[in-house]
PDB file of C-alpha atoms in Angstrom:
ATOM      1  CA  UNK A   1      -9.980   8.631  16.294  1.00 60.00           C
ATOM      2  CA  UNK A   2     -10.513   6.245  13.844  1.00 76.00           C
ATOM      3  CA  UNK A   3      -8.595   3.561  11.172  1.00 94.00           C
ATOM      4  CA  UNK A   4      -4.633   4.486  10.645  1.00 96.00           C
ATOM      5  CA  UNK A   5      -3.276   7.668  11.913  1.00 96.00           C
ATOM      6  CA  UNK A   6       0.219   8.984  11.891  1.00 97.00           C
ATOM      7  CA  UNK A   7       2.216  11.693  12.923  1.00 97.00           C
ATOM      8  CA  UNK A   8       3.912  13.917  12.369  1.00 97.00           C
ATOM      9  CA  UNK A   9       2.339  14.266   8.976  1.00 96.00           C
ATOM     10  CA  UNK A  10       5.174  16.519   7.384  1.00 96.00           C
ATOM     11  CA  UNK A  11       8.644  16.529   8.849  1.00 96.00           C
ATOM     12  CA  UNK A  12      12.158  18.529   7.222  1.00 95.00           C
ATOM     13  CA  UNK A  13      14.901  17.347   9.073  1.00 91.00           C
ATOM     14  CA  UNK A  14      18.767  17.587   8.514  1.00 89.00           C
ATOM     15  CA  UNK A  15      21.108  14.478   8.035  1.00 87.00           C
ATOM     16  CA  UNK A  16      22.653  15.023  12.131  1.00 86.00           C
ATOM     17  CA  UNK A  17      18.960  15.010  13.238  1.00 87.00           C
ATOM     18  CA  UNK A  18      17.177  12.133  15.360  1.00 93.00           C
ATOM     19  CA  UNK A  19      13.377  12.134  14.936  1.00 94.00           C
ATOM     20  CA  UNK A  20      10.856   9.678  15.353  1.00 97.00           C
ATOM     21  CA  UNK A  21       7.817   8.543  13.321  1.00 97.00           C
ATOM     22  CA  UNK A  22       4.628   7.402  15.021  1.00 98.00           C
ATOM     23  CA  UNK A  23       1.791   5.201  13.680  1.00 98.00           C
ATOM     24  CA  UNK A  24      -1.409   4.056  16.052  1.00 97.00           C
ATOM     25  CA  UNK A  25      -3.893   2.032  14.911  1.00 97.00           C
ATOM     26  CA  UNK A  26      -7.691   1.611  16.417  1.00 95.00           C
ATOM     27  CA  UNK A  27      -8.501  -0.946  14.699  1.00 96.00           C
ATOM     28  CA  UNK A  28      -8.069  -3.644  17.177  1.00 95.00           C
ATOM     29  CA  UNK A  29      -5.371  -5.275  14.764  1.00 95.00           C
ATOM     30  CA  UNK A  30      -2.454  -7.200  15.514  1.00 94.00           C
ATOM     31  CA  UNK A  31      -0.157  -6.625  12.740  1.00 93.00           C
ATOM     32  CA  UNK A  32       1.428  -3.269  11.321  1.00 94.00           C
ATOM     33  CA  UNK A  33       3.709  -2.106   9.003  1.00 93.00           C
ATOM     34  CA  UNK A  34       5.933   0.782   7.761  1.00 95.00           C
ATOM     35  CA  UNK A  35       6.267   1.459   3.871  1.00 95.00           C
ATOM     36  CA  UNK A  36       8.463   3.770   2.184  1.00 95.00           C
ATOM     37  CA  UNK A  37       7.207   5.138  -0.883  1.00 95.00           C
ATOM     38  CA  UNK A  38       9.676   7.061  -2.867  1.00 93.00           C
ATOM     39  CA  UNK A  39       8.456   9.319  -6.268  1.00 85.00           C
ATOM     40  CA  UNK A  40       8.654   7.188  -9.273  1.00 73.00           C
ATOM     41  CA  UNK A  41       8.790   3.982  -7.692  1.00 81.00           C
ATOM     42  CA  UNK A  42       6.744   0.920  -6.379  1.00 83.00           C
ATOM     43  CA  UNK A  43       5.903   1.004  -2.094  1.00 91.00           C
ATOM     44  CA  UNK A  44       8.778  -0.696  -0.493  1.00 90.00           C
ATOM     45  CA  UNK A  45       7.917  -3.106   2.588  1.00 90.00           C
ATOM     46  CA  UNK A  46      10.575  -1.856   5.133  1.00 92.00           C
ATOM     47  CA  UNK A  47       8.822  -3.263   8.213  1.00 91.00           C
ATOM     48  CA  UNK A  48       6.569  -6.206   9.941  1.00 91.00           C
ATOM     49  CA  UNK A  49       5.295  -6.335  13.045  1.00 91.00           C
ATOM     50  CA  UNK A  50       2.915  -9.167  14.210  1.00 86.00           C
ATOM     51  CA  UNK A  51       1.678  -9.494  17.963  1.00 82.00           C
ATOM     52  CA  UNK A  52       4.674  -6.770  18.483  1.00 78.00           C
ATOM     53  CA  UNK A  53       7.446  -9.618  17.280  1.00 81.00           C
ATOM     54  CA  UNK A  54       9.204  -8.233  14.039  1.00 81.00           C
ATOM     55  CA  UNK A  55       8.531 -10.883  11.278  1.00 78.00           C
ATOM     56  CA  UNK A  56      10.329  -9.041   8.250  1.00 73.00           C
ATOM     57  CA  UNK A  57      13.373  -6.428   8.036  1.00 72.00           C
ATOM     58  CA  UNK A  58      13.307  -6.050   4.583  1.00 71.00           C
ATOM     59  CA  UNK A  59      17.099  -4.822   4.252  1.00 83.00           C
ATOM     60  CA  UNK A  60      16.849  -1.867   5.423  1.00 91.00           C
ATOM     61  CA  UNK A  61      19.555   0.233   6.382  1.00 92.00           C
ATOM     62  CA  UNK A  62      20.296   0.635  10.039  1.00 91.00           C
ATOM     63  CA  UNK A  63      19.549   4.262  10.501  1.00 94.00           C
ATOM     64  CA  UNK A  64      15.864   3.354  10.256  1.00 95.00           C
ATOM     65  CA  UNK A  65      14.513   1.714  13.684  1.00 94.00           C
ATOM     66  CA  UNK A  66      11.366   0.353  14.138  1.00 94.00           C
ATOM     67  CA  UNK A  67       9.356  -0.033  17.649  1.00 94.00           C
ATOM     68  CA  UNK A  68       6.328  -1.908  18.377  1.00 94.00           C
ATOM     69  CA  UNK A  69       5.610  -1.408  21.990  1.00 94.00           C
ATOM     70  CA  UNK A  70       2.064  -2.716  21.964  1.00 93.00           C
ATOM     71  CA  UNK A  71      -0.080  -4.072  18.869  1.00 91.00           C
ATOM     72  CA  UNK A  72      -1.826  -0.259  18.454  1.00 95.00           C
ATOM     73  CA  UNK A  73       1.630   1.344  17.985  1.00 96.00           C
ATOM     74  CA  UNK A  74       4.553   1.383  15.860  1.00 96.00           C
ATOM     75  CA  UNK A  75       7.552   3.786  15.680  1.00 97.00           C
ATOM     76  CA  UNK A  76      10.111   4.626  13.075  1.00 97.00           C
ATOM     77  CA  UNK A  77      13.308   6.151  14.762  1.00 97.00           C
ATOM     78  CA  UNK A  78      15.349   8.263  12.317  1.00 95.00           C
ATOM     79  CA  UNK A  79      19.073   9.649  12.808  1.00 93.00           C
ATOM     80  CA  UNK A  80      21.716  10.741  10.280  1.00 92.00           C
ATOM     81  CA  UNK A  81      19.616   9.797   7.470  1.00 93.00           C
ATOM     82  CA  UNK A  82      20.607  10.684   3.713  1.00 93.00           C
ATOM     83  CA  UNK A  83      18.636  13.014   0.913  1.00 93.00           C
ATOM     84  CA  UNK A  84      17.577  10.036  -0.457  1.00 92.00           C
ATOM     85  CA  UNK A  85      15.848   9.185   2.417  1.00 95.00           C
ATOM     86  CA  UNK A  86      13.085  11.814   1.492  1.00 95.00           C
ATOM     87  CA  UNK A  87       9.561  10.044   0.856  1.00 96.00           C
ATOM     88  CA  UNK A  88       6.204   9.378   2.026  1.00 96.00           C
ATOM     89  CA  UNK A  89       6.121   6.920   5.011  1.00 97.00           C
ATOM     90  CA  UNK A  90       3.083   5.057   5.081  1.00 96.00           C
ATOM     91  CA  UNK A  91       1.732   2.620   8.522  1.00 96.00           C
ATOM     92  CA  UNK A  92      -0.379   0.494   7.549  1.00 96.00           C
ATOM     93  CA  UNK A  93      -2.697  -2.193   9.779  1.00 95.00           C
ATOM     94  CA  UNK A  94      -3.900  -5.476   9.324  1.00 94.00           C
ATOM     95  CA  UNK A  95      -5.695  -8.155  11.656  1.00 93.00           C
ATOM     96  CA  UNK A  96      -3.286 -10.709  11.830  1.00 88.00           C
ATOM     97  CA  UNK A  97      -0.396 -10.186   8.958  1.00 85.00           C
ATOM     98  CA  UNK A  98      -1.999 -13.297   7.221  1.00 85.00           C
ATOM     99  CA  UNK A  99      -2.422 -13.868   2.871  1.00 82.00           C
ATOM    100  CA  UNK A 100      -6.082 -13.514   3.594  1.00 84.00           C
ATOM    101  CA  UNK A 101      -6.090 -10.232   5.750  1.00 89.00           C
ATOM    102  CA  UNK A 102      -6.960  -6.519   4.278  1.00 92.00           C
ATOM    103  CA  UNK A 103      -4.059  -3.916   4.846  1.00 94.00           C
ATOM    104  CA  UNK A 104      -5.545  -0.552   5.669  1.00 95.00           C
ATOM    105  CA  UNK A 105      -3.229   2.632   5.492  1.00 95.00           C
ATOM    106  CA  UNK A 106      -2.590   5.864   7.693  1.00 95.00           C
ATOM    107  CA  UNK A 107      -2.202   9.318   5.769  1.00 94.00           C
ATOM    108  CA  UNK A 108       1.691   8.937   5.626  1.00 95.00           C
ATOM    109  CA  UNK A 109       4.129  11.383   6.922  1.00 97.00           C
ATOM    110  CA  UNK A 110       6.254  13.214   3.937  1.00 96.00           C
ATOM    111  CA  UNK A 111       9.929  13.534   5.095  1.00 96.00           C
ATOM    112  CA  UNK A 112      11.913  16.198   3.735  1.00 95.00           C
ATOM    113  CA  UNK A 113      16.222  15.551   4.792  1.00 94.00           C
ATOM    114  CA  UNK A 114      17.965  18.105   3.604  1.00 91.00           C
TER     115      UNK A 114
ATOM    116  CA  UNK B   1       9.371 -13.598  -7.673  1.00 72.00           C
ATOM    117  CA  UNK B   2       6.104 -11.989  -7.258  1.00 83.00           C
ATOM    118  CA  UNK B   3       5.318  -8.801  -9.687  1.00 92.00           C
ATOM    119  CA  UNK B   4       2.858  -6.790 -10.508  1.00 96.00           C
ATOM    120  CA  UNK B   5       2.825  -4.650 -13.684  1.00 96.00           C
ATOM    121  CA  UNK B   6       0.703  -1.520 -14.394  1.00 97.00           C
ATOM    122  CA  UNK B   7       1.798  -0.691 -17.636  1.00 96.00           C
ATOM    123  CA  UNK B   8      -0.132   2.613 -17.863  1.00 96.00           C
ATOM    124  CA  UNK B   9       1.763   5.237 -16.232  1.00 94.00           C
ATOM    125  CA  UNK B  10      -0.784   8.346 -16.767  1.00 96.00           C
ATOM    126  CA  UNK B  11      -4.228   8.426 -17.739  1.00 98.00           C
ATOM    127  CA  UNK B  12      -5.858  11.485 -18.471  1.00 98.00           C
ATOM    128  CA  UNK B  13      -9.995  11.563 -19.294  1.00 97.00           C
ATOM    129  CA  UNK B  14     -12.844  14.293 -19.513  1.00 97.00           C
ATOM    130  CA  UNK B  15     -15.457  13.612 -17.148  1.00 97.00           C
ATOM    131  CA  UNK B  16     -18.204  11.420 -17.776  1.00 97.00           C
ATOM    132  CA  UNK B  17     -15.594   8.747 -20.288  1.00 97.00           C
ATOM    133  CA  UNK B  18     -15.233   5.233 -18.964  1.00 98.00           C
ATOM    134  CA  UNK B  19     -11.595   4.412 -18.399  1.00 98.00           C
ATOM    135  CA  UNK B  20      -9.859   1.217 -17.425  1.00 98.00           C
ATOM    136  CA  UNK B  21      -7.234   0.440 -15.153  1.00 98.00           C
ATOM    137  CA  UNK B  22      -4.736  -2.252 -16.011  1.00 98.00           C
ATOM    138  CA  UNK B  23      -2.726  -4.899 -13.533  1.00 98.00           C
ATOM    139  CA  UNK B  24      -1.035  -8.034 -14.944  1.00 98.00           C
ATOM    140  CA  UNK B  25       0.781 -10.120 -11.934  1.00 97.00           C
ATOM    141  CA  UNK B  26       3.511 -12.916 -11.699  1.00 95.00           C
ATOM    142  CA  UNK B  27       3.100 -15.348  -9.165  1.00 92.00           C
ATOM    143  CA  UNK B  28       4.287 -19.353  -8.564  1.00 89.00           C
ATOM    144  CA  UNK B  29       1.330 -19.738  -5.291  1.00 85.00           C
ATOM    145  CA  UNK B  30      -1.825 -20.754  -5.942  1.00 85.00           C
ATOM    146  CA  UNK B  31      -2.831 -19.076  -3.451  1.00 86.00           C
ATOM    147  CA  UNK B  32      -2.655 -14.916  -3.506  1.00 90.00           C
ATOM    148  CA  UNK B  33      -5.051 -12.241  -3.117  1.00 93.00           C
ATOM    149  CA  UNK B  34      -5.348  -8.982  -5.286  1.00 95.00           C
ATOM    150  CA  UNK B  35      -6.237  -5.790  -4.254  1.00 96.00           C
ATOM    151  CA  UNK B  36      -6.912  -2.402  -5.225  1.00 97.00           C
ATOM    152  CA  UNK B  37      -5.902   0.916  -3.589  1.00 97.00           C
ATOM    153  CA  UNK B  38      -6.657   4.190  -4.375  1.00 97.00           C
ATOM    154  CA  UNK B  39      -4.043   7.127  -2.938  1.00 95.00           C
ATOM    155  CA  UNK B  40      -5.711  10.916  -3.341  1.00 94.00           C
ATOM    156  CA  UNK B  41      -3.499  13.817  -3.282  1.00 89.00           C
ATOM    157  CA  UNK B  42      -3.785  13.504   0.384  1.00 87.00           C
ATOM    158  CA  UNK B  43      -1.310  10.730   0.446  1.00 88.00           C
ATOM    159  CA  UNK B  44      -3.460   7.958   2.305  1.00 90.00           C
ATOM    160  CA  UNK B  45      -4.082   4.662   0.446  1.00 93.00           C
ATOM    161  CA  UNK B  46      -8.111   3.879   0.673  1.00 95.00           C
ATOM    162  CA  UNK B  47      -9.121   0.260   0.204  1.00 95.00           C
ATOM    163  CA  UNK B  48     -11.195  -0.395  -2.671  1.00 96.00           C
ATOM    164  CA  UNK B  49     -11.268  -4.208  -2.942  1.00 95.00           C
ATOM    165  CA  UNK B  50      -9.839  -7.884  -2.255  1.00 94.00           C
ATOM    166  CA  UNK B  51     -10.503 -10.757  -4.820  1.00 93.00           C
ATOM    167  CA  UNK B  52      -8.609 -14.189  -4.051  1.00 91.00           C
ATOM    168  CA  UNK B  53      -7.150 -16.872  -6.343  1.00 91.00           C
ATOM    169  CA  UNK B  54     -10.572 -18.897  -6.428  1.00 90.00           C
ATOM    170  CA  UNK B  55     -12.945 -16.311  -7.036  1.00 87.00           C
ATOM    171  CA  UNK B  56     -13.095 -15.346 -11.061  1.00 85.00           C
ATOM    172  CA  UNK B  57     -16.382 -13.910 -10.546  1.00 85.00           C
ATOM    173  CA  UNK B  58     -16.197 -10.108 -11.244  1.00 87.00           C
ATOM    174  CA  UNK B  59     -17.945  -7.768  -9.211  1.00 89.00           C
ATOM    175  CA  UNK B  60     -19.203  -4.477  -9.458  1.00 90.00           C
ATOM    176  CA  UNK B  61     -19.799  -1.434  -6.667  1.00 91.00           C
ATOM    177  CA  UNK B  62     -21.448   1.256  -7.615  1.00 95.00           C
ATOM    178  CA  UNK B  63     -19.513   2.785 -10.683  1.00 96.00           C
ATOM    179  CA  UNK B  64     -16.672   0.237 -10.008  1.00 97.00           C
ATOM    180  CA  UNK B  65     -15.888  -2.690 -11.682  1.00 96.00           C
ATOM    181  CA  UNK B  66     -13.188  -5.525 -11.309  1.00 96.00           C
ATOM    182  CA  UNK B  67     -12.604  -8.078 -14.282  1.00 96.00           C
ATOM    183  CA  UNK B  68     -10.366 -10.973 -12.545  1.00 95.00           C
ATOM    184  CA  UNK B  69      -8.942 -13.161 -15.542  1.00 94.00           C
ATOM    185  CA  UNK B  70      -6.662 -15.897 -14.169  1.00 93.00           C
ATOM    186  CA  UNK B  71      -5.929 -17.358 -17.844  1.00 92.00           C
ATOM    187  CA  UNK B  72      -4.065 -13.842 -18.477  1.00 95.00           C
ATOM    188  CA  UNK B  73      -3.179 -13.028 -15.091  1.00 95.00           C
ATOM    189  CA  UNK B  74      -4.999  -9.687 -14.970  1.00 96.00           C
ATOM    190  CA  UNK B  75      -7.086  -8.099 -12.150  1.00 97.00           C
ATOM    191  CA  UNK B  76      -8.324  -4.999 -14.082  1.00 97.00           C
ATOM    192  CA  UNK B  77     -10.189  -1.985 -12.981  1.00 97.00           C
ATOM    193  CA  UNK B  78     -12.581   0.138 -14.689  1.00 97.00           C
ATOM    194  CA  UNK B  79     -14.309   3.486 -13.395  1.00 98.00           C
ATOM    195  CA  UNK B  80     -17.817   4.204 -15.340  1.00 97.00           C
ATOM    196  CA  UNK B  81     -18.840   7.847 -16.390  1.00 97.00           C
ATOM    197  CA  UNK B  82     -15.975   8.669 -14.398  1.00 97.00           C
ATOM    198  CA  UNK B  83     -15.798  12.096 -12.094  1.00 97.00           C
ATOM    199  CA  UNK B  84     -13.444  14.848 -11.210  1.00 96.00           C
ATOM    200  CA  UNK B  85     -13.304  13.407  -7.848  1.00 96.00           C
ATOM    201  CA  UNK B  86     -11.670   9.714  -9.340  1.00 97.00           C
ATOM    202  CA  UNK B  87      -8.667  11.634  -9.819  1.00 97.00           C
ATOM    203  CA  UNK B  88      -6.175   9.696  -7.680  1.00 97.00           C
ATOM    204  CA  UNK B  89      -3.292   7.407  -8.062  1.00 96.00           C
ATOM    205  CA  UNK B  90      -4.243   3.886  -8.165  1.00 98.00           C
ATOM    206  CA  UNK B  91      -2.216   0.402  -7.246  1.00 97.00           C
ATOM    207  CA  UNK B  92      -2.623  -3.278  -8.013  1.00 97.00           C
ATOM    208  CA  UNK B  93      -1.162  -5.119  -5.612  1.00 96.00           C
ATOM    209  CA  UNK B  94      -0.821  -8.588  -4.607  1.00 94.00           C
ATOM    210  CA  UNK B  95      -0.839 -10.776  -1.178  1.00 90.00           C
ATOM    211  CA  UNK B  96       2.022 -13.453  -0.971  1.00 79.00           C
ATOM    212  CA  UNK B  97       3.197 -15.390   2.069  1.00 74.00           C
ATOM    213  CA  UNK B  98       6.672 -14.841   3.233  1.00 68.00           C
ATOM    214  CA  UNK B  99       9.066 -17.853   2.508  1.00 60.00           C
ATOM    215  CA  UNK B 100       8.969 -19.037   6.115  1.00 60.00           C
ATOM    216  CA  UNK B 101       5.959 -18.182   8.453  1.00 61.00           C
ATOM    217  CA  UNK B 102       2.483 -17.608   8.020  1.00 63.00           C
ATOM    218  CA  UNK B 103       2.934 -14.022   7.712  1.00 74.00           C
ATOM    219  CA  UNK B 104       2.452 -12.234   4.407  1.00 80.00           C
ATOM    220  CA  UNK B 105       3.094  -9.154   2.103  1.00 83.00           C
ATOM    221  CA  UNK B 106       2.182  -6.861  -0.234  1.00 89.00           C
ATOM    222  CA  UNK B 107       3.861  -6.426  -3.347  1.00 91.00           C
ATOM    223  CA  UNK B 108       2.631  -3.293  -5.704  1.00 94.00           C
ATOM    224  CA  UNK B 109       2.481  -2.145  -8.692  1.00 95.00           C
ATOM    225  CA  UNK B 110       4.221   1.589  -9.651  1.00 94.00           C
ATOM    226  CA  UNK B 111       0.529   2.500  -9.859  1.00 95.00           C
ATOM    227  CA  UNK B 112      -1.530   4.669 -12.235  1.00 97.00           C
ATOM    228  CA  UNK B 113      -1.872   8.291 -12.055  1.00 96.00           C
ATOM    229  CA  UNK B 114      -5.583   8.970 -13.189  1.00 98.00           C
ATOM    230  CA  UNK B 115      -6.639  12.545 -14.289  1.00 97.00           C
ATOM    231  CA  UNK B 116     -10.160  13.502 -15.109  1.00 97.00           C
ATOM    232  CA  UNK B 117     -11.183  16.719 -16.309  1.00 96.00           C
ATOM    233  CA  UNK B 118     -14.145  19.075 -15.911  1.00 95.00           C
TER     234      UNK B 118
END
């Protein structure tokens, strides 16, 4: 495996459901990210992770939980989301979180709640 | 705050045209790196470059081009003799610390839906 993967890579789930999102990165990076990008609007920063410390929560609501067990992996936990809560979840990877690093993405998983 | 505009919404070509890719951004730092990304229908956002604050020089790969312009704040993007397989969202974005750390962002654009035809 290579870059930014992430599964599941489509996932319907009902508003009572608990799932989890997972990201791994084999790029030998120490920062990662989650991104929520909704149709007809801009990628939303939800989540920093550098050296597996969180460094950002950018108000996001509490039913989305991030894990960072180790610099290749990050997690999303879901549970009771909302309908609005349907998008494309992107990970994304960078070497050390800085201004000067390169973010490079996974494929994104597409979340359906219904 | 930071922004980044990309005030084209859809752009649709026949193969072969040149087409160009707008991105004006608001920032205070004088520090900040641009980027472009392109996102296929596949959904993954591929790299396609990284210019910093310092560097007005504009660069070219392949049938890419960037045209930095710090005097108008614009990092545009234009595709030459373009190809079905350009068809692809694209986003500006910039690179801006976070208020306290040495940690940093990304903030996009809504990006740019390009469409080239056969």
């Amino acid at each position: 495996e290579t870059g930014v993967t992430q599964t599941p890579r489509h996932l319907v789930m009902g508003m009572t459901n608990k799932k989890s999102l997972k990201c791994e990165q084999h790029l030998g990076h120490n920062a990662m990210y989650w991104y929520k990008q909704s149709a007809k609007k801009p990628l939303e920063l939800m989540f920093v992770y550098s050296l597996e410390e969180r460094v950002e929560n950018n108000s996001v609501p509490s039913r989305f939980s991030p894990e960072c067990p180790n610099s290749s992996h990050l997690f999303l936990h879901l549970h009771t989301l909302q309908p609005e809560d349907s998008a494309l979840y992107l990970c994304a990877s960078s070497q050390e979180g800085l201004i000067t690093d390169t973010q490079y993405f996974g494929p994104g998983t597409r979340l359906t709640v219904l | 705050a930071q922004k980044v505009t990309q005030a084209q919404t859809e752009i649709s070509v026949v193969e072969k045209e040149d087409v160009t890719l707008d991105c004006v951004y608001e920032t205070r730092d004088t520090t900040y790196y641009l980027f472009w990304y392109k996102q296929p229908p596949s959904g993954e956002l591929v790299f396609l470059i990284r210019r910093n604050s310092f560097d007005e020089q504009n660069e070219i790969s392949g049938r890419y081009s960037w045209n930095f312009q710090k005097s108008t704040s614009s990092f545009n993007f234009t595709i030459t003799a373009s190809q079905v397989v350009d068809s692809a969202v694209y986003f500006c974005a910039l690179s801006e610390p976070f208020t306290s750390g040495a940690n940093s962002k990304l903030t996009f654009g809504k990006g740019i839906t390009l469409s080239v035809r056969p």
